[in-house]
Amino acid sequence: MLRKQRLITAGAVLGAALLAYGGTAYWAGLKAEETLAEQHRMVAALPFFKVKSHRYERGWFSSTEVTELTFNRRLTGPYEAMLPDSVRPLLGATIKYTHHVDHGPFPGLSRFDLRPARAFVSTEFDMSESTRKTLAKFFGDAEPITVTNRLGLTGGGELKVNIPAFDYEETLSGVKVKWQGFDLGVDYASGYKEYQTEALSPGFLLEAATKGKVAFDGVRYLSDVRPGNTGVRLGSSELTVNGVQLNWQDSVPYSLKLNELVYLLTRVRVGEFINPSGEFRPSDVQLKALRYQIVTSEQGDFVNTRGKLDFERFSYNQSVYGPLKLDISANHLHGPTLVKLDEEIGKIPFEGVEPAKLRQAYLDAIKTHGVPLLANEPRLVVNEFSLKMPTGEAHLKGQLALNGFTEADLKDPVAFLSRFSADAAVALPRQTLENLVVAQARNLFTVDASAEEQPDVAEIDNLAKSLLDAQLTEWDAQRFIKLENGQISTSLHFKDGKLSVNQKPVSLPWQESDELEPGGPETSAAR
């Protein structure tokens, strides 16, 4: 009888445990679906893809989520002609992936992972036969990409992505590709409002015997983001690149639709004026020890951000630049206004809208919702800028602030400018300024290459140099600048609508007009 009671008790305990495990697994499945739904909304909002289809099938202990994506050809279209023929067809393919979701409370048991969690998600990519054959040339039998996502009990999780390394070579064409792999790890909190990211790509080499090569090594990205009280995202991000090398042996024409790229990444229209075209001439470019860092913090309702950019060496053919150091801060930015501006600009319709009307819509949004940003004394500071160039060194330090601004100042440009205060000290090589002036003169006077009569480039260069030399000599004599050892240096101070250059007062255009009154131009001429 005692043995029978023990068996009954053990069976009851086992049954209760199984029931509890089943109930917990079902609850975990519901919560996992919520988390994955939020993830899908984030993917759908990315500008790089368009969602072709999506479905979620929830079970008791496991579920399945299937998504089909296509590349946004508006983003890739302008650049597809520059891609290899073997890669270009991939952009028209459908990316189909399946999330296999095992529900908690111990979804990793089959993988000997005893950590409690809502779910463990493994991702399988379903590719077309042609796409898989193309990728098999590079990855062989290995999966081109592996994605796992462990959903924690509290709503956060750990996302890991791996792209394996490969070596690829075409003997006849002389093409070599060496990819050293890619790893991404994201540790995120519930709602994705707070997350830490680490991405690492050890290196890449693409070498074509008759074209040149492209290589980079030691790319690492770190970020730590959290929400602020004002709604602005706070934290830090850092990118480091040990080296980049570009070498091409042929002239390569290019036409870059940068305005479309900026829009797709930022949802902001910038018009049609930043679309460069031309050609990459045979060149050798190298970049060493690049580092970028930005830190954003919050004090009450105000946001401060500081960005640093530096590199050790940048060479273009025989010209060597570096080291570079750039350190810029934007302080006392009204956080709630930044959030409001982002929301309002995102609501502006853009499809089929003329660029002029769209720009006006942006200006109207800034005037309507951006006044608190201007009224709360924002400040921009160039803490340091220094760059060593073949012709010398350039330096800049300064700050720009806005004080006492009122909404009425928007209707009076002179009153608006008088609210600014600025201080700057700048130095640069004379040769650098001369090169810029000569390049601008060529753009101004050079006509279409098909025209019968072409200007003499040497004459244009000599004219630009002579005009610049005369102007610099005059400014030096008036002590607005200082010329010494091939360097140009000066300082600027602007406050209460008054400007001084190198501590010498300078009349602004509207102030010169005031000086003619009350007699006016005719009275001055009669004198």
PDB file of C-alpha atoms in Angstrom, residues 51 77 82 138 218 240 273 305 409 416 430 436 438 483 493 520:
ATOM      1  CA  VAL A  51       8.208  42.854 -47.241  1.00  0.00           C
ATOM      2  CA  GLY A  77      19.335  50.625 -58.780  1.00  0.00           C
ATOM      3  CA  MET A  82      28.989  48.811 -61.070  1.00  0.00           C
ATOM      4  CA  PHE A 138      31.914  31.166 -52.246  1.00  0.00           C
ATOM      5  CA  GLY A 218      40.026  45.088 -38.631  1.00  0.00           C
ATOM      6  CA  THR A 240      37.359  51.465 -35.781  1.00  0.00           C
ATOM      7  CA  PHE A 273      21.895  69.009 -56.114  1.00  0.00           C
ATOM      8  CA  THR A 305      26.498  65.201 -27.959  1.00  0.00           C
ATOM      9  CA  ASP A 409      13.442  87.158 -35.049  1.00  0.00           C
ATOM     10  CA  PHE A 416      18.146  86.877 -36.289  1.00  0.00           C
ATOM     11  CA  ARG A 430      48.393  78.938 -48.636  1.00  0.00           C
ATOM     12  CA  LEU A 436      40.753  75.219 -54.066  1.00  0.00           C
ATOM     13  CA  VAL A 438      42.078  77.153 -59.060  1.00  0.00           C
ATOM     14  CA  LEU A 483      51.076  85.257 -43.968  1.00  0.00           C
ATOM     15  CA  HIS A 493      34.801  87.306 -33.513  1.00  0.00           C
ATOM     16  CA  GLY A 520      22.054 108.358 -49.335  1.00  0.00           C
TER      17      GLY A 520
END
